[in-house]
Amino acid sequence: MEIARKHLRDTAIRAREALGPDARAPLEAALQTHVEALLARLAPTTLAFCWPYRGEPDLRPVVQRWLAADAARSAALPIVIAPGQPMTFRQWTPASEMVPDRHGILMPASGATLHPELILIPLNAFDAAGYRLGYGGGYFDRTLAALSPAPQTIGVGFELGRVDTTHPQPHDHPMHWLVTDTGIHRVDAA
């Protein structure tokens, strides 16, 4: 099963990284529009998102506009404390000093720890039941299991990562919503 999951993950990442600027720009613009529409509908005051990595959609412009629209809003980025442990979420603003984490992904050098109401989670491969494949470290699944109250989860990725099944494992947490360049998809099973 892990071989099949690794193949799906690797295939989706390669396809996403292979998108040239001309192909990527309209997909990312559509995806950002859909994310903004869902944020307006769900109206969180605290959200978490991920710094773009390996060709993931860049949600920074969306989050910057969302923050600018209401001073009471807060955004955060996930912080990996240690392998095998849940992540925490550190407040982020466009003015935050950024430093690389152990994986080379930028994170705020300092800031308050926040408990997000909603998390925008990157999708590599994903299925219609809301299950996703990340990078295989299990960080989001451990984090989602530990957060109380549980946040709303929105999986965000390009439609090219959709597969028939991700072969979900018992510890996998389905997303509540999937947002791709094709639109907003509510996941009933979540």
PDB file of C-alpha atoms in Angstrom:
ATOM      1  CA  MET A   1       0.000   0.000   0.000  1.00  0.00           C
ATOM      2  CA  GLU A   2       2.787   2.433   0.861  1.00  0.00           C
ATOM      3  CA  ILE A   3       4.348   1.813  -2.557  1.00  0.00           C
ATOM      4  CA  ALA A   4       1.074   2.759  -4.256  1.00  0.00           C
ATOM      5  CA  ARG A   5       0.725   5.864  -2.072  1.00  0.00           C
ATOM      6  CA  LYS A   6       4.328   6.903  -2.770  1.00  0.00           C
ATOM      7  CA  HIS A   7       3.761   6.482  -6.509  1.00  0.00           C
ATOM      8  CA  LEU A   8       0.605   8.638  -6.391  1.00  0.00           C
ATOM      9  CA  ARG A   9       2.389  11.299  -4.324  1.00  0.00           C
ATOM     10  CA  ASP A  10       5.463  11.385  -6.563  1.00  0.00           C
ATOM     11  CA  THR A  11       3.420  11.454  -9.779  1.00  0.00           C
ATOM     12  CA  ALA A  12       1.277  14.353  -8.522  1.00  0.00           C
ATOM     13  CA  ILE A  13       4.294  16.365  -7.360  1.00  0.00           C
ATOM     14  CA  ARG A  14       6.124  15.844 -10.665  1.00  0.00           C
ATOM     15  CA  ALA A  15       3.046  16.929 -12.645  1.00  0.00           C
ATOM     16  CA  ARG A  16       2.649  20.053 -10.516  1.00  0.00           C
ATOM     17  CA  GLU A  17       6.340  20.955 -10.726  1.00  0.00           C
ATOM     18  CA  ALA A  18       6.254  20.461 -14.513  1.00  0.00           C
ATOM     19  CA  LEU A  19       3.622  23.179 -14.999  1.00  0.00           C
ATOM     20  CA  GLY A  20       5.177  25.998 -16.980  1.00  0.00           C
ATOM     21  CA  PRO A  21       4.344  29.612 -16.118  1.00  0.00           C
ATOM     22  CA  ASP A  22       1.806  29.937 -18.964  1.00  0.00           C
ATOM     23  CA  ALA A  23      -0.074  26.812 -17.872  1.00  0.00           C
ATOM     24  CA  ARG A  24       0.223  27.521 -14.153  1.00  0.00           C
ATOM     25  CA  ALA A  25      -0.896  31.179 -14.039  1.00  0.00           C
ATOM     26  CA  PRO A  26      -4.578  30.656 -14.979  1.00  0.00           C
ATOM     27  CA  LEU A  27      -4.857  27.575 -12.735  1.00  0.00           C
ATOM     28  CA  GLU A  28      -3.441  29.441  -9.759  1.00  0.00           C
ATOM     29  CA  ALA A  29      -5.615  32.505 -10.422  1.00  0.00           C
ATOM     30  CA  ALA A  30      -8.764  30.338 -10.538  1.00  0.00           C
ATOM     31  CA  LEU A  31      -7.746  28.443  -7.398  1.00  0.00           C
ATOM     32  CA  GLN A  32      -7.069  31.677  -5.488  1.00  0.00           C
ATOM     33  CA  THR A  33     -10.479  33.048  -6.516  1.00  0.00           C
ATOM     34  CA  HIS A  34     -12.174  29.903  -5.202  1.00  0.00           C
ATOM     35  CA  VAL A  35     -10.220  30.009  -1.921  1.00  0.00           C
ATOM     36  CA  GLU A  36     -11.232  33.647  -1.395  1.00  0.00           C
ATOM     37  CA  ALA A  37     -14.890  32.791  -2.047  1.00  0.00           C
ATOM     38  CA  LEU A  38     -14.836  29.947   0.476  1.00  0.00           C
ATOM     39  CA  LEU A  39     -13.091  32.084   3.103  1.00  0.00           C
ATOM     40  CA  ALA A  40     -15.808  34.725   2.653  1.00  0.00           C
ATOM     41  CA  ARG A  41     -18.460  32.033   3.095  1.00  0.00           C
ATOM     42  CA  LEU A  42     -16.910  30.379   6.169  1.00  0.00           C
ATOM     43  CA  ALA A  43     -15.784  33.683   7.758  1.00  0.00           C
ATOM     44  CA  PRO A  44     -12.980  32.500  10.068  1.00  0.00           C
ATOM     45  CA  THR A  45     -11.072  35.022  12.177  1.00  0.00           C
ATOM     46  CA  THR A  46      -7.956  32.841  12.534  1.00  0.00           C
ATOM     47  CA  LEU A  47      -6.588  30.701   9.752  1.00  0.00           C
ATOM     48  CA  ALA A  48      -3.427  28.756   9.020  1.00  0.00           C
ATOM     49  CA  PHE A  49      -1.881  28.205   5.615  1.00  0.00           C
ATOM     50  CA  CYS A  50       1.360  26.773   4.267  1.00  0.00           C
ATOM     51  CA  TRP A  51       4.282  28.531   2.662  1.00  0.00           C
ATOM     52  CA  PRO A  52       4.425  27.306  -0.968  1.00  0.00           C
ATOM     53  CA  TYR A  53       6.774  24.355  -1.410  1.00  0.00           C
ATOM     54  CA  ARG A  54       7.637  22.252  -4.461  1.00  0.00           C
ATOM     55  CA  GLY A  55       5.244  24.014  -6.816  1.00  0.00           C
ATOM     56  CA  GLU A  56       2.271  24.145  -4.428  1.00  0.00           C
ATOM     57  CA  PRO A  57      -0.230  26.938  -5.087  1.00  0.00           C
ATOM     58  CA  ASP A  58       0.893  30.228  -3.573  1.00  0.00           C
ATOM     59  CA  LEU A  59      -1.807  31.363  -1.137  1.00  0.00           C
ATOM     60  CA  ARG A  60       0.127  34.337   0.244  1.00  0.00           C
ATOM     61  CA  PRO A  61      -1.735  36.891  -1.933  1.00  0.00           C
ATOM     62  CA  VAL A  62      -5.088  35.479  -0.779  1.00  0.00           C
ATOM     63  CA  VAL A  63      -4.068  35.528   2.882  1.00  0.00           C
ATOM     64  CA  GLN A  64      -2.642  39.050   2.587  1.00  0.00           C
ATOM     65  CA  ARG A  65      -5.915  40.354   1.127  1.00  0.00           C
ATOM     66  CA  TRP A  66      -7.917  38.438   3.749  1.00  0.00           C
ATOM     67  CA  LEU A  67      -5.828  39.958   6.574  1.00  0.00           C
ATOM     68  CA  ALA A  68      -6.023  43.470   5.104  1.00  0.00           C
ATOM     69  CA  ALA A  69      -9.846  43.338   5.001  1.00  0.00           C
ATOM     70  CA  ASP A  70     -10.259  43.089   8.800  1.00  0.00           C
ATOM     71  CA  ALA A  71      -7.785  44.027  11.548  1.00  0.00           C
ATOM     72  CA  ALA A  72      -9.340  41.404  13.867  1.00  0.00           C
ATOM     73  CA  ARG A  73      -8.098  38.571  11.632  1.00  0.00           C
ATOM     74  CA  SER A  74      -4.953  36.533  12.267  1.00  0.00           C
ATOM     75  CA  ALA A  75      -2.991  34.143  10.083  1.00  0.00           C
ATOM     76  CA  ALA A  76      -0.443  31.509  11.051  1.00  0.00           C
ATOM     77  CA  LEU A  77       2.009  29.090   9.486  1.00  0.00           C
ATOM     78  CA  PRO A  78       2.663  25.551  10.737  1.00  0.00           C
ATOM     79  CA  ILE A  79       5.844  24.963  12.713  1.00  0.00           C
ATOM     80  CA  VAL A  80       7.416  21.510  12.904  1.00  0.00           C
ATOM     81  CA  ILE A  81       8.656  21.089  16.473  1.00  0.00           C
ATOM     82  CA  ALA A  82      10.108  17.591  16.088  1.00  0.00           C
ATOM     83  CA  PRO A  83       9.593  14.519  13.902  1.00  0.00           C
ATOM     84  CA  GLY A  84       6.656  12.433  15.094  1.00  0.00           C
ATOM     85  CA  GLN A  85       5.093  15.352  16.996  1.00  0.00           C
ATOM     86  CA  PRO A  86       2.073  17.552  16.179  1.00  0.00           C
ATOM     87  CA  MET A  87       2.870  20.925  14.675  1.00  0.00           C
ATOM     88  CA  THR A  88       2.109  24.265  16.270  1.00  0.00           C
ATOM     89  CA  PHE A  89       0.977  27.393  14.427  1.00  0.00           C
ATOM     90  CA  ARG A  90       2.951  30.632  14.652  1.00  0.00           C
ATOM     91  CA  GLN A  91       1.363  33.957  13.781  1.00  0.00           C
ATOM     92  CA  TRP A  92       2.360  35.362  10.399  1.00  0.00           C
ATOM     93  CA  THR A  93       1.970  38.805   8.875  1.00  0.00           C
ATOM     94  CA  PRO A  94       3.406  40.107   5.597  1.00  0.00           C
ATOM     95  CA  ALA A  95       6.022  41.896   7.752  1.00  0.00           C
ATOM     96  CA  SER A  96       7.144  38.736   9.612  1.00  0.00           C
ATOM     97  CA  GLU A  97      10.843  37.931   9.551  1.00  0.00           C
ATOM     98  CA  MET A  98      11.118  34.519   7.872  1.00  0.00           C
ATOM     99  CA  VAL A  99      13.699  31.798   8.483  1.00  0.00           C
ATOM    100  CA  PRO A 100      14.024  28.305   6.961  1.00  0.00           C
ATOM    101  CA  ASP A 101      12.886  25.275   8.968  1.00  0.00           C
ATOM    102  CA  ARG A 102      14.633  21.881   8.917  1.00  0.00           C
ATOM    103  CA  HIS A 103      13.080  21.149   5.498  1.00  0.00           C
ATOM    104  CA  GLY A 104      14.048  24.520   4.020  1.00  0.00           C
ATOM    105  CA  ILE A 105      10.462  25.836   4.163  1.00  0.00           C
ATOM    106  CA  LEU A 106      10.196  29.399   5.414  1.00  0.00           C
ATOM    107  CA  MET A 107       8.509  30.053   8.756  1.00  0.00           C
ATOM    108  CA  PRO A 108       8.144  33.106  11.003  1.00  0.00           C
ATOM    109  CA  ALA A 109      11.224  33.597  13.203  1.00  0.00           C
ATOM    110  CA  SER A 110       8.948  34.644  16.070  1.00  0.00           C
ATOM    111  CA  GLY A 111       5.305  35.266  16.836  1.00  0.00           C
ATOM    112  CA  ALA A 112       2.413  34.168  19.010  1.00  0.00           C
ATOM    113  CA  THR A 113       1.196  30.580  18.935  1.00  0.00           C
ATOM    114  CA  LEU A 114      -2.321  30.510  17.486  1.00  0.00           C
ATOM    115  CA  HIS A 115      -5.096  27.912  17.384  1.00  0.00           C
ATOM    116  CA  PRO A 116      -6.575  28.248  13.875  1.00  0.00           C
ATOM    117  CA  GLU A 117     -10.298  27.897  13.255  1.00  0.00           C
ATOM    118  CA  LEU A 118      -9.531  26.889   9.690  1.00  0.00           C
ATOM    119  CA  ILE A 119      -6.466  25.392   8.009  1.00  0.00           C
ATOM    120  CA  LEU A 120      -5.632  25.601   4.304  1.00  0.00           C
ATOM    121  CA  ILE A 121      -3.740  22.340   3.715  1.00  0.00           C
ATOM    122  CA  PRO A 122      -1.772  21.594   0.523  1.00  0.00           C
ATOM    123  CA  LEU A 123      -2.814  18.658  -1.616  1.00  0.00           C
ATOM    124  CA  ASN A 124      -0.359  16.539  -3.544  1.00  0.00           C
ATOM    125  CA  ALA A 125      -2.614  13.653  -4.586  1.00  0.00           C
ATOM    126  CA  PHE A 126      -6.196  13.679  -3.280  1.00  0.00           C
ATOM    127  CA  ASP A 127      -9.496  11.890  -3.791  1.00  0.00           C
ATOM    128  CA  ALA A 128     -13.179  12.834  -3.807  1.00  0.00           C
ATOM    129  CA  ALA A 129     -13.619  11.504  -0.256  1.00  0.00           C
ATOM    130  CA  GLY A 130     -11.349  14.309   0.971  1.00  0.00           C
ATOM    131  CA  TYR A 131      -8.274  12.207   1.707  1.00  0.00           C
ATOM    132  CA  ARG A 132      -4.927  13.676   0.754  1.00  0.00           C
ATOM    133  CA  LEU A 133      -1.345  12.646   0.411  1.00  0.00           C
ATOM    134  CA  GLY A 134       1.166  15.086   1.819  1.00  0.00           C
ATOM    135  CA  TYR A 135       4.874  14.342   1.832  1.00  0.00           C
ATOM    136  CA  GLY A 136       4.633  11.210   3.958  1.00  0.00           C
ATOM    137  CA  GLY A 137       5.697  12.565   7.345  1.00  0.00           C
ATOM    138  CA  GLY A 138       2.208  12.454   8.892  1.00  0.00           C
ATOM    139  CA  TYR A 139       2.554  15.944  10.363  1.00  0.00           C
ATOM    140  CA  PHE A 140      -0.926  17.169   9.460  1.00  0.00           C
ATOM    141  CA  ASP A 141      -2.661  13.949  10.524  1.00  0.00           C
ATOM    142  CA  ARG A 142      -0.959  14.059  13.957  1.00  0.00           C
ATOM    143  CA  THR A 143      -1.722  17.758  14.288  1.00  0.00           C
ATOM    144  CA  LEU A 144      -5.384  17.392  13.327  1.00  0.00           C
ATOM    145  CA  ALA A 145      -5.764  14.527  15.804  1.00  0.00           C
ATOM    146  CA  ALA A 146      -4.321  16.713  18.588  1.00  0.00           C
ATOM    147  CA  LEU A 147      -6.209  19.978  17.977  1.00  0.00           C
ATOM    148  CA  SER A 148      -9.249  20.638  20.132  1.00  0.00           C
ATOM    149  CA  PRO A 149     -11.527  22.116  19.113  1.00  0.00           C
ATOM    150  CA  ALA A 150     -10.934  20.646  15.669  1.00  0.00           C
ATOM    151  CA  PRO A 151     -10.497  23.250  12.932  1.00  0.00           C
ATOM    152  CA  GLN A 152     -12.232  23.264   9.567  1.00  0.00           C
ATOM    153  CA  THR A 153      -9.874  21.835   6.960  1.00  0.00           C
ATOM    154  CA  ILE A 154      -9.651  22.946   3.361  1.00  0.00           C
ATOM    155  CA  GLY A 155      -7.433  20.921   1.062  1.00  0.00           C
ATOM    156  CA  VAL A 156      -5.990  23.203  -1.617  1.00  0.00           C
ATOM    157  CA  GLY A 157      -4.321  21.983  -4.795  1.00  0.00           C
ATOM    158  CA  PHE A 158      -4.412  21.729  -8.533  1.00  0.00           C
ATOM    159  CA  GLU A 159      -7.000  19.430 -10.076  1.00  0.00           C
ATOM    160  CA  LEU A 160      -4.187  17.509 -11.775  1.00  0.00           C
ATOM    161  CA  GLY A 161      -3.531  15.841  -8.391  1.00  0.00           C
ATOM    162  CA  ARG A 162      -6.987  14.212  -8.214  1.00  0.00           C
ATOM    163  CA  VAL A 163      -6.887  10.396  -8.106  1.00  0.00           C
ATOM    164  CA  ASP A 164      -9.539   7.690  -7.715  1.00  0.00           C
ATOM    165  CA  THR A 165      -8.278   6.840  -4.228  1.00  0.00           C
ATOM    166  CA  THR A 166      -5.345   7.743  -2.016  1.00  0.00           C
ATOM    167  CA  HIS A 167      -5.690   4.376  -0.247  1.00  0.00           C
ATOM    168  CA  PRO A 168      -6.452   6.116   3.079  1.00  0.00           C
ATOM    169  CA  GLN A 169      -5.039   4.686   6.269  1.00  0.00           C
ATOM    170  CA  PRO A 170      -6.909   4.545   9.609  1.00  0.00           C
ATOM    171  CA  HIS A 171      -5.028   7.606  10.939  1.00  0.00           C
ATOM    172  CA  ASP A 172      -5.738   9.791   7.871  1.00  0.00           C
ATOM    173  CA  HIS A 173      -8.070  12.760   8.355  1.00  0.00           C
ATOM    174  CA  PRO A 174     -10.301  13.707   5.412  1.00  0.00           C
ATOM    175  CA  MET A 175     -10.610  17.364   4.513  1.00  0.00           C
ATOM    176  CA  HIS A 176     -13.945  19.136   5.024  1.00  0.00           C
ATOM    177  CA  TRP A 177     -13.526  20.961   1.712  1.00  0.00           C
ATOM    178  CA  LEU A 178     -11.406  20.577  -1.425  1.00  0.00           C
ATOM    179  CA  VAL A 179     -10.547  23.678  -3.431  1.00  0.00           C
ATOM    180  CA  THR A 180      -8.917  23.296  -6.818  1.00  0.00           C
ATOM    181  CA  ASP A 181      -8.661  25.324  -9.976  1.00  0.00           C
ATOM    182  CA  THR A 182     -12.032  23.793 -11.005  1.00  0.00           C
ATOM    183  CA  GLY A 183     -13.954  24.987  -7.956  1.00  0.00           C
ATOM    184  CA  ILE A 184     -15.053  24.373  -4.379  1.00  0.00           C
ATOM    185  CA  HIS A 185     -16.032  20.841  -3.431  1.00  0.00           C
ATOM    186  CA  ARG A 186     -17.698  20.022  -0.081  1.00  0.00           C
ATOM    187  CA  VAL A 187     -16.670  16.639   1.276  1.00  0.00           C
ATOM    188  CA  ASP A 188     -19.700  14.939   2.769  1.00  0.00           C
ATOM    189  CA  ALA A 189     -17.770  12.160   4.525  1.00  0.00           C
ATOM    190  CA  ALA A 190     -15.669  14.616   6.556  1.00  0.00           C
TER     191      ALA A 190
END
